[in-house]
PDB file of C-alpha atoms in Angstrom:
ATOM      1  CA  MET A   1      34.528 -36.463  -8.358  1.00 41.00           C
ATOM      2  CA  ARG A   2      33.359 -36.233  -4.737  1.00 36.00           C
ATOM      3  CA  THR A   3      31.245 -33.145  -5.570  1.00 33.00           C
ATOM      4  CA  ILE A   4      29.563 -34.976  -8.433  1.00 35.00           C
ATOM      5  CA  LEU A   5      28.786 -37.927  -6.155  1.00 32.00           C
ATOM      6  CA  VAL A   6      27.264 -35.652  -3.466  1.00 31.00           C
ATOM      7  CA  VAL A   7      25.138 -33.857  -6.071  1.00 31.00           C
ATOM      8  CA  ALA A   8      23.979 -37.197  -7.504  1.00 32.00           C
ATOM      9  CA  VAL A   9      23.042 -38.545  -4.059  1.00 30.00           C
ATOM     10  CA  LEU A  10      21.159 -35.356  -3.165  1.00 30.00           C
ATOM     11  CA  ALA A  11      19.293 -35.466  -6.475  1.00 32.00           C
ATOM     12  CA  LEU A  12      18.067 -38.980  -5.684  1.00 32.00           C
ATOM     13  CA  CYS A  13      16.921 -38.193  -2.134  1.00 33.00           C
ATOM     14  CA  PRO A  14      13.313 -37.080  -1.740  1.00 32.00           C
ATOM     15  CA  SER A  15      13.051 -33.517  -0.555  1.00 31.00           C
ATOM     16  CA  THR A  16      10.953 -32.575   2.420  1.00 28.00           C
ATOM     17  CA  GLN A  17       9.520 -29.165   3.061  1.00 27.00           C
ATOM     18  CA  VAL A  18       8.698 -27.627   6.375  1.00 25.00           C
ATOM     19  CA  LEU A  19       6.702 -24.505   7.112  1.00 25.00           C
ATOM     20  CA  GLY A  20       9.820 -22.551   8.028  1.00 31.00           C
ATOM     21  CA  GLN A  21      11.129 -22.634   4.464  1.00 35.00           C
ATOM     22  CA  GLU A  22      10.706 -19.800   1.990  1.00 43.00           C
ATOM     23  CA  SER A  23       6.957 -19.585   1.493  1.00 44.00           C
ATOM     24  CA  GLY A  24       7.244 -19.480  -2.313  1.00 49.00           C
ATOM     25  CA  SER A  25       8.458 -23.088  -2.240  1.00 85.00           C
ATOM     26  CA  LEU A  26       5.510 -24.309  -0.175  1.00 94.00           C
ATOM     27  CA  ARG A  27       2.421 -25.881  -1.708  1.00 97.00           C
ATOM     28  CA  LEU A  28      -1.057 -26.467  -0.308  1.00 97.00           C
ATOM     29  CA  SER A  29      -0.154 -30.139   0.105  1.00 97.00           C
ATOM     30  CA  ASP A  30       2.762 -29.130   2.378  1.00 97.00           C
ATOM     31  CA  LEU A  31       0.490 -26.955   4.507  1.00 97.00           C
ATOM     32  CA  THR A  32      -2.151 -29.623   4.976  1.00 95.00           C
ATOM     33  CA  ALA A  33       0.510 -32.264   5.695  1.00 96.00           C
ATOM     34  CA  GLN A  34       1.815 -30.001   8.480  1.00 95.00           C
ATOM     35  CA  GLY A  35      -1.686 -29.601   9.958  1.00 97.00           C
ATOM     36  CA  ALA A  36      -2.490 -26.088   8.703  1.00 97.00           C
ATOM     37  CA  THR A  37      -6.194 -25.261   8.742  1.00 97.00           C
ATOM     38  CA  GLN A  38      -8.220 -23.056   6.440  1.00 98.00           C
ATOM     39  CA  LEU A  39      -9.755 -20.059   8.186  1.00 98.00           C
ATOM     40  CA  ALA A  40     -13.544 -19.957   8.044  1.00 97.00           C
ATOM     41  CA  LYS A  41     -15.335 -16.854   6.820  1.00 96.00           C
ATOM     42  CA  ASP A  42     -16.282 -15.779  10.365  1.00 96.00           C
ATOM     43  CA  GLU A  43     -12.632 -16.099  11.473  1.00 97.00           C
ATOM     44  CA  LEU A  44     -11.580 -13.919   8.524  1.00 97.00           C
ATOM     45  CA  GLN A  45     -14.285 -11.363   9.389  1.00 96.00           C
ATOM     46  CA  ALA A  46     -12.619 -11.051  12.804  1.00 96.00           C
ATOM     47  CA  LEU A  47      -9.036 -11.035  11.450  1.00 97.00           C
ATOM     48  CA  LEU A  48      -9.080  -8.872   8.322  1.00 97.00           C
ATOM     49  CA  PRO A  49     -10.721  -5.506   9.170  1.00 97.00           C
ATOM     50  CA  GLY A  50      -8.090  -3.166  10.584  1.00 97.00           C
ATOM     51  CA  ALA A  51      -5.313  -5.717  10.066  1.00 97.00           C
ATOM     52  CA  LYS A  52      -1.851  -4.558   9.084  1.00 97.00           C
ATOM     53  CA  VAL A  53      -0.566  -6.899   6.375  1.00 98.00           C
ATOM     54  CA  GLU A  54       2.993  -7.733   5.342  1.00 97.00           C
ATOM     55  CA  SER A  55       3.641  -9.700   2.174  1.00 93.00           C
ATOM     56  CA  LYS A  56       6.795 -10.734   0.332  1.00 89.00           C
ATOM     57  CA  THR A  57       6.731 -11.191  -3.431  1.00 84.00           C
ATOM     58  CA  ALA A  58       8.497 -14.014  -5.256  1.00 81.00           C
ATOM     59  CA  GLN A  59      10.970 -11.387  -6.533  1.00 82.00           C
ATOM     60  CA  GLY A  60      11.913 -10.376  -2.970  1.00 86.00           C
ATOM     61  CA  SER A  61       9.971  -7.154  -2.402  1.00 88.00           C
ATOM     62  CA  THR A  62       8.281  -6.549   0.923  1.00 93.00           C
ATOM     63  CA  ARG A  63       4.880  -4.904   0.816  1.00 94.00           C
ATOM     64  CA  PHE A  64       2.802  -3.415   3.615  1.00 97.00           C
ATOM     65  CA  TRP A  65      -0.807  -2.224   3.873  1.00 97.00           C
ATOM     66  CA  GLU A  66      -3.632  -1.875   6.346  1.00 97.00           C
ATOM     67  CA  ASN A  67      -7.147  -3.179   5.678  1.00 97.00           C
ATOM     68  CA  SER A  68      -9.321  -0.142   6.482  1.00 97.00           C
ATOM     69  CA  ALA A  69     -12.810  -0.873   7.803  1.00 95.00           C
ATOM     70  CA  ASP A  70     -14.322   0.786   4.701  1.00 97.00           C
ATOM     71  CA  GLY A  71     -12.551  -1.696   2.364  1.00 98.00           C
ATOM     72  CA  SER A  72      -9.817   0.686   1.191  1.00 98.00           C
ATOM     73  CA  LEU A  73      -6.056   0.389   1.602  1.00 97.00           C
ATOM     74  CA  VAL A  74      -2.825   2.119   0.704  1.00 96.00           C
ATOM     75  CA  ALA A  75       0.069  -0.240   0.049  1.00 96.00           C
ATOM     76  CA  SER A  76       3.789   0.422  -0.068  1.00 96.00           C
ATOM     77  CA  SER A  77       6.608  -1.652  -1.528  1.00 93.00           C
ATOM     78  CA  ASP A  78      10.338  -1.459  -0.904  1.00 92.00           C
ATOM     79  CA  GLY A  79      10.928  -2.312  -4.586  1.00 85.00           C
ATOM     80  CA  ARG A  80      13.535  -4.990  -3.955  1.00 83.00           C
ATOM     81  CA  GLY A  81      13.747  -7.592  -6.697  1.00 68.00           C
ATOM     82  CA  GLY A  82      11.928  -5.406  -9.225  1.00 59.00           C
ATOM     83  CA  ASN A  83      10.225  -6.914 -12.243  1.00 53.00           C
ATOM     84  CA  SER A  84       8.795  -5.469 -15.441  1.00 45.00           C
ATOM     85  CA  SER A  85       6.109  -3.602 -13.467  1.00 52.00           C
ATOM     86  CA  PHE A  86       8.476  -2.059 -10.903  1.00 50.00           C
ATOM     87  CA  THR A  87      11.920  -0.514 -10.995  1.00 55.00           C
ATOM     88  CA  ALA A  88      14.353  -2.493  -8.872  1.00 55.00           C
ATOM     89  CA  GLY A  89      15.092  -0.677  -5.626  1.00 59.00           C
ATOM     90  CA  ALA A  90      12.428   1.977  -6.206  1.00 76.00           C
ATOM     91  CA  LYS A  91       9.905   2.327  -3.419  1.00 88.00           C
ATOM     92  CA  SER A  92       6.329   2.700  -4.587  1.00 92.00           C
ATOM     93  CA  THR A  93       2.803   3.028  -3.269  1.00 95.00           C
ATOM     94  CA  ALA A  94      -0.584   1.914  -4.514  1.00 96.00           C
ATOM     95  CA  ARG A  95      -4.160   2.655  -3.628  1.00 97.00           C
ATOM     96  CA  GLY A  96      -6.534  -0.240  -3.550  1.00 97.00           C
ATOM     97  CA  THR A  97      -9.346  -2.165  -1.989  1.00 98.00           C
ATOM     98  CA  TRP A  98      -9.812  -5.378  -0.077  1.00 98.00           C
ATOM     99  CA  GLN A  99     -12.848  -7.554   0.550  1.00 98.00           C
ATOM    100  CA  LEU A 100     -13.902 -10.899   1.903  1.00 97.00           C
ATOM    101  CA  SER A 101     -15.742 -12.722  -0.876  1.00 96.00           C
ATOM    102  CA  ASP A 102     -18.809 -14.934  -0.456  1.00 93.00           C
ATOM    103  CA  ASN A 103     -16.669 -18.067  -0.901  1.00 95.00           C
ATOM    104  CA  GLY A 104     -14.432 -17.065   2.032  1.00 96.00           C
ATOM    105  CA  SER A 105     -11.444 -15.834   0.044  1.00 97.00           C
ATOM    106  CA  TYR A 106      -9.514 -12.639   0.775  1.00 98.00           C
ATOM    107  CA  CYS A 107      -9.488 -10.405  -2.317  1.00 98.00           C
ATOM    108  CA  VAL A 108      -7.139  -7.474  -2.934  1.00 97.00           C
ATOM    109  CA  LEU A 109      -6.965  -4.928  -5.769  1.00 97.00           C
ATOM    110  CA  LEU A 110      -3.866  -2.700  -5.958  1.00 96.00           C
ATOM    111  CA  GLU A 111      -3.431   0.162  -8.454  1.00 96.00           C
ATOM    112  CA  TRP A 112       0.351   0.538  -8.744  1.00 92.00           C
ATOM    113  CA  LYS A 113       1.746   3.310 -10.943  1.00 91.00           C
ATOM    114  CA  ARG A 114       2.574   0.956 -13.830  1.00 89.00           C
ATOM    115  CA  THR A 115       0.228  -1.973 -13.280  1.00 92.00           C
ATOM    116  CA  THR A 116      -2.915  -3.240 -11.605  1.00 95.00           C
ATOM    117  CA  GLU A 117      -2.654  -6.237  -9.299  1.00 93.00           C
ATOM    118  CA  GLN A 118      -5.782  -8.185  -8.437  1.00 97.00           C
ATOM    119  CA  TRP A 119      -6.052 -11.509  -6.624  1.00 96.00           C
ATOM    120  CA  CYS A 120      -8.180 -13.610  -4.300  1.00 98.00           C
ATOM    121  CA  ARG A 121      -6.657 -16.161  -1.924  1.00 98.00           C
ATOM    122  CA  TYR A 122      -7.831 -18.613   0.728  1.00 98.00           C
ATOM    123  CA  ILE A 123      -6.108 -18.129   4.079  1.00 98.00           C
ATOM    124  CA  PHE A 124      -4.617 -21.019   6.059  1.00 98.00           C
ATOM    125  CA  LYS A 125      -3.066 -20.869   9.511  1.00 97.00           C
ATOM    126  CA  SER A 126      -0.279 -22.998  10.897  1.00 96.00           C
ATOM    127  CA  GLY A 127       0.830 -22.121  14.416  1.00 95.00           C
ATOM    128  CA  ASP A 128       1.161 -18.334  14.406  1.00 95.00           C
ATOM    129  CA  LYS A 129       1.777 -18.074  10.642  1.00 96.00           C
ATOM    130  CA  TYR A 130      -0.711 -17.380   7.862  1.00 98.00           C
ATOM    131  CA  PHE A 131      -0.506 -18.568   4.275  1.00 97.00           C
ATOM    132  CA  ALA A 132      -2.503 -17.603   1.192  1.00 97.00           C
ATOM    133  CA  VAL A 133      -3.315 -20.074  -1.595  1.00 97.00           C
ATOM    134  CA  LYS A 134      -5.157 -19.611  -4.874  1.00 97.00           C
ATOM    135  CA  SER A 135      -6.997 -22.932  -4.735  1.00 97.00           C
ATOM    136  CA  THR A 136      -8.181 -25.261  -1.995  1.00 96.00           C
ATOM    137  CA  VAL A 137      -8.567 -28.108  -4.519  1.00 95.00           C
ATOM    138  CA  ASP A 138      -5.243 -28.011  -6.398  1.00 96.00           C
ATOM    139  CA  GLN A 139      -2.741 -29.478  -3.935  1.00 96.00           C
ATOM    140  CA  SER A 140       0.130 -27.984  -5.970  1.00 96.00           C
ATOM    141  CA  SER A 141      -1.193 -24.446  -5.395  1.00 96.00           C
ATOM    142  CA  VAL A 142       1.689 -22.233  -4.196  1.00 95.00           C
ATOM    143  CA  ALA A 143       1.419 -20.939  -0.629  1.00 96.00           C
ATOM    144  CA  HIS A 144       2.544 -17.371   0.104  1.00 94.00           C
ATOM    145  CA  GLU A 145       3.099 -16.253   3.677  1.00 95.00           C
ATOM    146  CA  LEU A 146       1.170 -13.208   4.880  1.00 97.00           C
ATOM    147  CA  ALA A 147       1.720 -11.587   8.259  1.00 97.00           C
ATOM    148  CA  PHE A 148      -1.346 -10.048   9.948  1.00 97.00           C
ATOM    149  CA  SER A 149      -1.163  -7.810  13.004  1.00 96.00           C
ATOM    150  CA  HIS A 150      -3.498  -5.381  14.769  1.00 92.00           C
TER     151      HIS A 150
END
């Protein structure tokens, strides 16, 4: 009975999200509420070329690549949390390209062995963390954390 009461109380309480939570649960509205700012195109032009990038998928894989100055990249994945395009636990690599589009979004194309992945995202910064979102208008747009280093 006590467990049911605790679950019922927790279900009625509004949830709050902070930037330290799993990035897949964050939305654009959470980022802006925490004071995150969208990087301008000139900031991205300074950040992206030569950057080493780390990304975690919703399924739990960690992926790494480096944005070469010529727009090419080679990505690797540890294969954790595989989905229909990857075998769980199987490491894989992909060749691809990256670019900064005219609208200031970071675009990546990856040619994995079994699938092609292509996306463009706007980059926001909060403290020393970076987040990628599909839309700057849709406040429910999911925010994915990206780590950039040089």
